Structure formats: structure tokens, C-alpha cells
Coordinates of C-alpha atoms in Angstrom, one line a residue:
X1 CA -0.1 -0.7 -0.5
X2 CA 1.4 3.2 -0.9
X3 CA -0.6 5.6 0.8
X4 CA 0.3 6.7 4.4
X5 CA -2.0 5.2 7.3
X6 CA -1.9 5.9 11.1
X7 CA -2.9 3.3 13.2
X8 CA -3.5 3.5 17.0
X9 CA -3.3 -0.3 19.1
X10 CA -3.9 -0.6 22.1
X11 CA -4.2 -3.5 24.8
X12 CA -1.2 -5.4 27.0
X13 CA -0.9 -6.8 30.3
X14 CA 0.6 -10.3 29.1
X15 CA 2.4 -11.6 26.3
X16 CA -0.6 -12.9 24.8
X17 CA -1.7 -9.7 23.8
X18 CA 1.3 -8.0 23.6
X19 CA 2.8 -10.5 20.9
X20 CA -0.1 -10.2 18.8
X21 CA -0.4 -6.5 18.8
X22 CA 3.1 -6.1 17.7
X23 CA 2.5 -8.8 15.1
X24 CA -0.6 -7.0 13.5
X25 CA 2.0 -3.7 13.7
X26 CA 4.7 -5.5 11.8
X27 CA 2.1 -6.9 9.2
X28 CA 1.2 -3.2 8.9
X29 CA 4.4 -2.0 8.3
X30 CA 5.7 -4.7 5.8
X31 CA 2.5 -3.7 3.9
X32 CA 2.9 0.3 4.1
X33 CA 6.5 0.9 5.3
X34 CA 5.6 4.7 6.1
X35 CA 2.6 3.9 8.4
X36 CA 2.6 5.4 11.5
X37 CA 1.6 3.4 14.5
X38 CA 1.0 4.3 18.2
X39 CA 0.4 1.9 21.1
X40 CA -1.6 2.8 24.0
X41 CA -0.9 0.6 26.8
X42 CA -1.3 0.4 31.0
X43 CA 1.3 2.0 33.4
X44 CA 3.7 -0.5 34.9
X45 CA 2.6 -3.3 32.7
X46 CA 5.0 -5.4 30.3
X47 CA 4.3 -3.3 27.3
X48 CA 5.6 -0.2 28.8
X49 CA 8.7 -2.5 28.1
X50 CA 8.1 -5.0 25.4
X51 CA 6.5 -2.7 22.9
X52 CA 9.5 0.2 22.6
X53 CA 11.7 -3.1 22.4
X54 CA 10.2 -3.6 19.3
X55 CA 10.4 -0.7 17.9
X56 CA 7.3 1.5 18.7
X57 CA 6.1 4.4 20.5
X58 CA 4.0 3.9 23.4
X59 CA 1.4 6.1 25.8
X60 CA 0.7 4.7 29.2
X61 CA -2.2 5.0 30.8
X62 CA -3.0 5.2 34.2
X63 CA -5.7 2.2 34.0
X64 CA -6.1 -0.6 36.0
X65 CA -8.3 -3.6 36.8
X66 CA -11.3 -4.2 39.7
X67 CA -10.7 -5.6 42.9
X68 CA -13.5 -7.7 43.3
X69 CA -12.1 -9.0 46.9
X70 CA -11.6 -5.6 48.1
X71 CA -14.8 -3.3 46.7
X72 CA -13.5 -0.3 48.9
X73 CA -10.0 -0.2 46.7
X74 CA -12.5 0.1 43.5
X75 CA -12.8 4.0 44.4
X76 CA -8.9 4.2 43.5
X77 CA -9.5 2.5 40.5
X78 CA -12.5 4.5 39.2
X79 CA -10.3 7.5 39.8
X80 CA -7.7 6.1 37.5
X81 CA -10.2 4.6 34.6
X82 CA -11.7 9.0 34.6
X83 CA -7.9 9.7 34.1
X84 CA -7.4 7.1 31.7
X85 CA -10.7 8.5 29.7
X86 CA -9.2 11.8 29.6
X87 CA -6.0 11.1 28.5
X88 CA -7.0 8.5 25.6
X89 CA -9.7 11.3 24.1
X90 CA -6.3 14.0 24.2
X91 CA -4.2 10.7 22.6
X92 CA -7.0 10.0 19.7
X93 CA -7.5 13.7 19.5
X94 CA -3.5 14.9 18.7
X95 CA -2.7 11.7 16.5
X96 CA -6.1 11.5 14.6
X97 CA -5.6 7.9 13.8
X98 CA -7.2 6.3 10.4
X99 CA -8.0 3.0 12.9
X100 CA -7.9 2.0 16.5
X101 CA -7.1 -1.5 17.1
X102 CA -7.7 -3.3 20.5
X103 CA -6.3 -6.5 21.5
X104 CA -8.0 -6.6 24.8
X105 CA -6.5 -5.8 28.1
X106 CA -6.9 -2.7 30.4
X107 CA -5.6 0.0 28.3
X108 CA -7.7 -0.6 24.7
X109 CA -11.1 0.0 27.2
X110 CA -10.5 3.6 27.1
X111 CA -8.7 3.9 23.7
X112 CA -11.3 2.4 21.5
X113 CA -14.1 3.8 23.2
X114 CA -12.3 7.9 22.9
X115 CA -12.2 6.7 19.0
X116 CA -15.2 5.2 18.3
X117 CA -17.0 8.5 20.1
X118 CA -15.0 10.5 17.2
X119 CA -16.3 8.2 14.4
X120 CA -13.2 6.9 13.6
X121 CA -13.2 3.1 12.9
X122 CA -12.2 0.4 15.3
X123 CA -11.2 -3.7 15.3
X124 CA -11.1 -6.0 18.0
X125 CA -8.9 -8.6 17.9
X126 CA -9.9 -11.3 20.9
X127 CA -7.5 -14.1 21.2
X128 CA -9.2 -16.7 23.4
X129 CA -12.4 -19.2 23.0
X130 CA -14.1 -17.2 25.1
X131 CA -14.0 -13.6 25.1
X132 CA -12.4 -10.7 27.4
X133 CA -14.8 -8.8 29.4
X134 CA -13.4 -5.5 27.7
X135 CA -13.3 -6.5 24.0
X136 CA -17.4 -7.7 25.1
X137 CA -18.1 -4.4 26.0
X138 CA -16.5 -2.8 22.8
X139 CA -17.6 -5.1 20.5
X140 CA -20.9 -3.3 19.5
X141 CA -19.2 -0.2 18.1
X142 CA -16.6 -2.4 16.1
X143 CA -16.5 -2.5 12.5
X144 CA -14.8 -6.0 12.7
X145 CA -13.7 -8.8 15.3
X146 CA -11.2 -10.8 14.5
X147 CA -11.2 -14.4 16.6
X148 CA -8.8 -17.2 16.7
X149 CA -11.8 -19.5 17.8
X150 CA -15.2 -21.1 15.9
X151 CA -18.8 -20.1 17.5
X152 CA -18.1 -16.8 18.9
X153 CA -21.2 -15.1 17.9
X154 CA -22.0 -15.9 21.3
X155 CA -20.2 -13.0 22.5
X156 CA -20.2 -10.8 19.7
X157 CA -22.5 -9.4 16.5
X158 CA -22.0 -12.6 14.2
X159 CA -21.9 -10.0 10.6
X160 CA -18.7 -8.4 11.8
X161 CA -16.9 -11.7 13.1
X162 CA -14.0 -12.9 10.9
X163 CA -11.6 -15.6 11.9
X164 CA -8.4 -15.1 11.1
X165 CA -6.5 -16.8 14.3
X166 CA -3.8 -15.3 16.4
X167 CA -0.9 -13.6 14.8
X168 CA 2.7 -15.3 16.1
X169 CA 6.2 -14.6 16.7
X170 CA 7.0 -14.8 13.3
X171 CA 10.4 -16.0 13.8
X172 CA 9.0 -19.2 15.6
X173 CA 8.2 -20.4 12.3
X174 CA 11.9 -21.3 11.0
X175 CA 12.2 -24.0 8.8
X176 CA 16.0 -23.6 8.1
X177 CA 16.7 -25.2 11.9
X178 CA 16.8 -29.0 11.8
X179 CA 15.6 -31.0 15.1
X180 CA 19.1 -32.6 15.6
X181 CA 20.6 -28.8 15.2
X182 CA 17.7 -27.4 17.9
X183 CA 18.7 -30.6 20.8
X184 CA 22.4 -29.9 20.4
X185 CA 22.1 -26.0 20.8
X186 CA 20.7 -26.7 24.4
X187 CA 23.9 -29.6 24.8
X188 CA 21.1 -32.6 24.6
X189 CA 21.3 -35.3 22.9
X190 CA 19.5 -35.8 19.4
X191 CA 19.2 -39.4 19.6
X192 CA 16.4 -39.2 22.9
X193 CA 13.0 -38.0 23.4
X194 CA 13.1 -34.7 24.6
X195 CA 9.9 -32.7 26.3
X196 CA 9.7 -28.6 26.8
X197 CA 8.0 -27.6 29.8
X198 CA 7.2 -23.9 29.5
X199 CA 5.2 -21.2 31.7
X200 CA 5.5 -18.2 30.7
X201 CA 8.1 -15.7 31.9
X202 CA 7.3 -15.3 35.0
X203 CA 6.8 -18.9 35.6
X204 CA 3.7 -21.4 36.1
X205 CA 3.6 -22.2 40.3
X206 CA 1.7 -25.8 39.7
X207 CA 3.4 -27.1 36.4
X208 CA 7.0 -25.9 38.4
X209 CA 5.9 -28.1 41.3
X210 CA 4.5 -30.6 39.7
X211 CA 7.7 -31.0 37.7
X212 CA 10.0 -30.3 40.6
X213 CA 8.2 -33.1 42.8
X214 CA 8.3 -35.7 39.9
X215 CA 11.8 -35.1 38.8
X216 CA 13.2 -38.7 40.1
X217 CA 10.9 -40.3 37.9
X218 CA 12.4 -38.9 35.0
X219 CA 14.6 -41.8 33.2
X220 CA 18.0 -41.0 31.2
X221 CA 16.6 -41.6 28.3
X222 CA 14.2 -38.9 28.3
X223 CA 15.7 -35.1 28.0
X224 CA 13.4 -32.1 29.6
X225 CA 14.4 -28.1 28.4
X226 CA 12.4 -26.9 31.6
X227 CA 11.4 -22.9 31.4
X228 CA 10.8 -22.2 35.1
X229 CA 10.3 -18.6 34.8
X230 CA 11.7 -16.1 36.9
X231 CA 9.8 -16.5 39.7
X232 CA 10.6 -19.9 40.0
X233 CA 14.3 -19.8 39.6
X234 CA 15.4 -20.2 43.0
X235 CA 13.0 -23.5 43.5
X236 CA 14.1 -25.0 41.0
X237 CA 18.1 -24.6 41.2
X238 CA 17.7 -26.1 44.7
X239 CA 15.6 -29.1 43.0
X240 CA 18.4 -30.1 40.8
X241 CA 21.3 -29.1 42.9
X242 CA 23.8 -32.0 44.2
X243 CA 22.0 -34.0 41.2
X244 CA 24.3 -34.9 38.1
X245 CA 21.1 -34.8 35.8
X246 CA 22.7 -34.2 32.2
X247 CA 19.3 -34.8 30.4
X248 CA 17.3 -31.7 32.1
X249 CA 18.6 -28.5 31.2
X250 CA 16.5 -25.8 33.6
X251 CA 16.6 -22.1 32.8
X252 CA 14.3 -19.2 34.1
X253 CA 13.9 -17.3 30.5
X254 CA 14.3 -19.1 27.3
X255 CA 15.7 -16.7 24.6
X256 CA 15.5 -18.5 21.2
X257 CA 12.3 -20.4 21.5
X258 CA 12.3 -21.0 17.9
X259 CA 15.0 -23.4 18.8
X260 CA 12.9 -24.9 22.3
X261 CA 10.1 -25.9 20.0
X262 CA 11.9 -27.3 17.3
X263 CA 13.6 -29.9 20.1
X264 CA 10.3 -31.0 21.4
X265 CA 8.5 -34.2 20.8
X266 CA 6.2 -33.2 23.5
X267 CA 5.4 -29.5 24.8
X268 CA 3.9 -29.0 28.4
X269 CA 2.2 -25.7 28.6
X270 CA -0.5 -23.6 30.2
X271 CA -3.5 -22.7 28.1
X272 CA -2.6 -19.2 26.7
X273 CA -4.4 -18.3 23.5
X274 CA -1.1 -17.3 21.9
X275 CA 0.6 -20.6 23.3
X276 CA -2.2 -22.7 21.7
X277 CA -1.7 -20.4 18.1
X278 CA 2.2 -21.4 18.3
X279 CA 1.5 -24.9 19.0
X280 CA -1.4 -25.1 16.4
X281 CA 1.0 -23.8 13.5
X282 CA 3.6 -25.8 14.6
X283 CA 2.2 -29.0 15.0
X284 CA 3.5 -29.9 18.4
X285 CA 2.0 -32.4 20.9
X286 CA 1.1 -30.5 23.9
X287 CA -0.6 -31.4 27.7
X288 CA -2.0 -28.4 28.8
X289 CA -2.4 -27.4 32.3
X290 CA -4.9 -24.4 32.7
X291 CA -4.0 -22.0 34.8
X292 CA -7.4 -21.3 36.8
X293 CA -6.4 -17.9 38.0
X294 CA -7.7 -15.9 34.5
X295 CA -11.1 -14.1 34.1
X296 CA -13.9 -16.3 33.5
X297 CA -11.5 -19.6 33.9
X298 CA -10.8 -19.1 29.8
X299 CA -7.6 -20.9 29.9
X300 CA -9.8 -24.2 30.3
X301 CA -11.9 -23.4 27.5
X302 CA -9.1 -22.7 25.6
X303 CA -7.5 -26.2 26.3
X304 CA -11.3 -28.3 26.2
X305 CA -11.1 -26.4 22.3
X306 CA -8.2 -28.8 21.6
X307 CA -8.8 -32.0 24.1
X308 CA -12.4 -32.1 22.2
X309 CA -10.7 -32.7 18.9
X310 CA -7.9 -35.0 20.3
X311 CA -5.3 -32.1 19.6
X312 CA -3.9 -32.1 23.1
X313 CA -4.0 -33.6 26.1
X314 CA -5.9 -31.5 28.8
X315 CA -4.8 -32.0 33.3
X316 CA -6.7 -29.9 35.6
X317 CA -4.8 -28.1 37.4
X318 CA -5.6 -29.5 40.6
X319 CA -4.7 -32.7 39.0
X320 CA -1.5 -31.7 38.3
X321 CA 1.0 -32.5 40.8
X322 CA -0.5 -36.1 40.6
X323 CA -0.9 -37.1 36.9
X324 CA 1.7 -34.3 35.0
X325 CA 5.1 -36.5 34.9
X326 CA 3.3 -39.7 34.9
X327 CA 1.4 -38.8 31.9
X328 CA 3.9 -37.0 30.2
X329 CA 6.5 -39.8 30.2
X330 CA 3.8 -42.4 29.2
X331 CA 2.5 -39.8 26.0
X332 CA 6.2 -39.5 25.2
X333 CA 6.7 -43.1 24.4
X334 CA 3.5 -43.8 22.3
X335 CA 4.3 -42.8 18.5
X336 CA 0.6 -43.2 17.6
X337 CA -0.7 -40.9 20.0
X338 CA 2.1 -38.1 19.4
X339 CA 1.3 -38.4 15.7
X340 CA -2.5 -38.2 16.1
X341 CA -1.6 -35.4 18.3
X342 CA 0.4 -33.7 16.2
X343 CA -1.8 -34.1 13.1
X344 CA -5.2 -32.9 15.1
X345 CA -3.5 -29.7 16.2
X346 CA -2.2 -29.0 12.9
X347 CA -5.5 -29.0 11.4
X348 CA -6.8 -26.1 13.7
X349 CA -3.7 -24.1 12.5
X350 CA -4.8 -20.3 11.3
X351 CA -1.8 -19.0 9.0
X352 CA -1.0 -15.8 8.3
X353 CA -3.3 -14.3 11.0
X354 CA -1.6 -11.1 11.2
X355 CA -1.2 -10.2 6.9
X356 CA -4.9 -11.3 7.1
X357 CA -5.8 -8.7 10.2
X358 CA -3.2 -5.6 8.4
X359 CA -5.6 -6.9 5.1
X360 CA -8.8 -5.8 7.0
X361 CA -7.7 -2.9 8.5
X362 CA -6.5 -1.3 5.4
X363 CA -10.6 -2.3 4.0
X364 CA -11.9 -0.6 7.0
X365 CA -9.9 2.5 6.6
X366 CA -10.2 2.8 2.4
X367 CA -14.0 2.2 3.4
X368 CA -14.6 4.8 5.8
X369 CA -12.5 7.4 3.4
X370 CA -14.8 6.8 0.4
X371 CA -18.0 7.3 2.8
X372 CA -15.9 10.6 3.5
X373 CA -15.6 9.9 7.3
X374 CA -12.2 10.6 7.1

């Protein structure tokens, strides 16, 4: 696209919101190098670090979530929301975007509301199979709602839903790396089966506790790449201290996730939308342990969308300490189960999601301009 376009992208709070947002911005830039893109996030959330690192400017709003347990604390929340709406209005007015894109998270509410009030078309990108509160509230004014799962008309107006899938980190789809090269990257043996354990950058308590309590069960012929997360680094190191376990590579964070995924014969993961989208694209057999500590229990619903189609195994968080390691060891030896899961999860992949969403963005802007609204 030759004409310059101004895009306001809002949302964040977790990598599950930020990675798709940055991927969409990159896709817009690929199609229109002169595009002017501004992000709006929530102060003190991870987008304030991750978005500038990706090369985009960002404005922070003081918005925060409601405290359902301590209602009196919501007086401050309401004050922050009021300030955020004012700042969002000011940002929309000064930046004057052609379109506003919301990916979910606290900041997208005030931002997309402000844009819609000014007649600017808005696009929502919903990552989960169970829609978030913010996106449900914004849906009535949205020109398009891009989703990753079918049957989302129970949350959104059917005529505006477009099945695009979730944008993922492009570097993960690196077909130049061989499995052997990836396994040797972690100083492991290519002849052995390898399990990848991931729980997000901060870590997942139940997954880490389950691996820690079952570490003695893992035989030498099975290898483990264990991303414990920063929050559980000390616990993981204590578990491994004094043991000569060359088949286990533990680290707080994996910078080269492309290598980790390529090395894995089986993955153990939470059921966040971005992780699931990555696993679908890469066709990786996975055991999902949904976090119970998320809004509307949406991770369980994400996991069920796969497990009911034979695309993943689901272990409840409350059962993981007793079942996770034993199930992983049984599954890693079952070639037919691994193959079936790989085939089934691959069928659920939505490819080129970011590029497709970028095309929708350009279409909405063109339509709005033809109607004389911009």
C-alpha cells in the first residue's frame, strides 16, 4: 500500500496480548512502510517495556483492573479510569488515527471507546475462545472483530466476526533449523526423546511444582528442557542441586523459543491463547495445564477446544501434581498418540493471521475514506 496510514494499537498486560499486537503492527508496516503506528498501554505493565523494544512508541494510561475481593479499593480504580479516559481522548485527538485496534487488556477499553466516539473505525482482536470483558463491551461499536476460534457469535455480532486466528511471533516459524541442530543448541542428545516445559516468563506454580516433585521419575533416556520462569528459578535450582542430571536443562527464560519448539517431541504448557496458536502452527503434541487464575476461566475453555478434537491432552491444575509427570512419560513413548495429536493440532492452525488482519485494517480505512468519514 502506497498511501500512508495512521494506526492506534491498544491493549496489553500479558504476552498473550502484546505478541499479537506487535505482530499486527509489523504486518501493517510490511504492507505500508510509511505507516505511522502508536501504541497505548497500561502504566507499569509489560507492554511499556516490550513495545519500545519492538521499535514502536507507546503512551501509558493509569488504568487498572477492578478488585472484586476488596470493593473499597475500587475508588482508586474508578479515579484511574476517569484519568485514563481523559488521556485516551487527548491521545486520539492529537494522533488522529485512521483506525484503532484493540487486542484486549485494560488500556484498550478507554482507547477504543474514545476512538469510536470520534467516528474512527475500530477493530477488535480476540485471542481466546471465551471473550474478555473489555472486548465484549467494545464489540457493539467495532467495525470488525477478528477471532481465533469458531462459535464466537455468542459473544459478538455475527456479521462483524472474521475468523483470522491469532498472530504469533514470526521468528518461531524458522524452517531452516533441524531438530538435531536445535537439540544440540541445548547441549542435549538428538537420539533421545525431548520434553519442553514452558509456563510463561514469570513461571507457572503448578507446572513447576509438578516437575519438581516428579524429577526423580524422569529416566536418563528422556530429556527435559525446563523453562521455570524467573519467579521459580530458586526453587528449580534447589531441586536440581547436587544431582548430576545431564538430561535436564533448566533455565528461567528461553530466548530462542524457535530452537526449543523444534527440539521438543512433546510440550507441557499453560493454555494461553498465544501459546496455543504457536503450538497449532508448529504442530506440536502438547499437554495443557490451564491456569485457574484467569478471568472467566478462559484457559480451560481454550484447552477444551483442543482436547475435544484430540489435538491436546488436558490436565486440570488441581490434578497436575499427581498426574503430569506420569502422563508426560507415558505419552512421550506413545508414537501413535504423538502423531495423532500433531496431525489434529495442525488442522486447527490459522496461518498468516497478522497479514490477514492487516488487510482488514486497510479495507476498513479505505471504506471509511470512501464514505467521507476521514
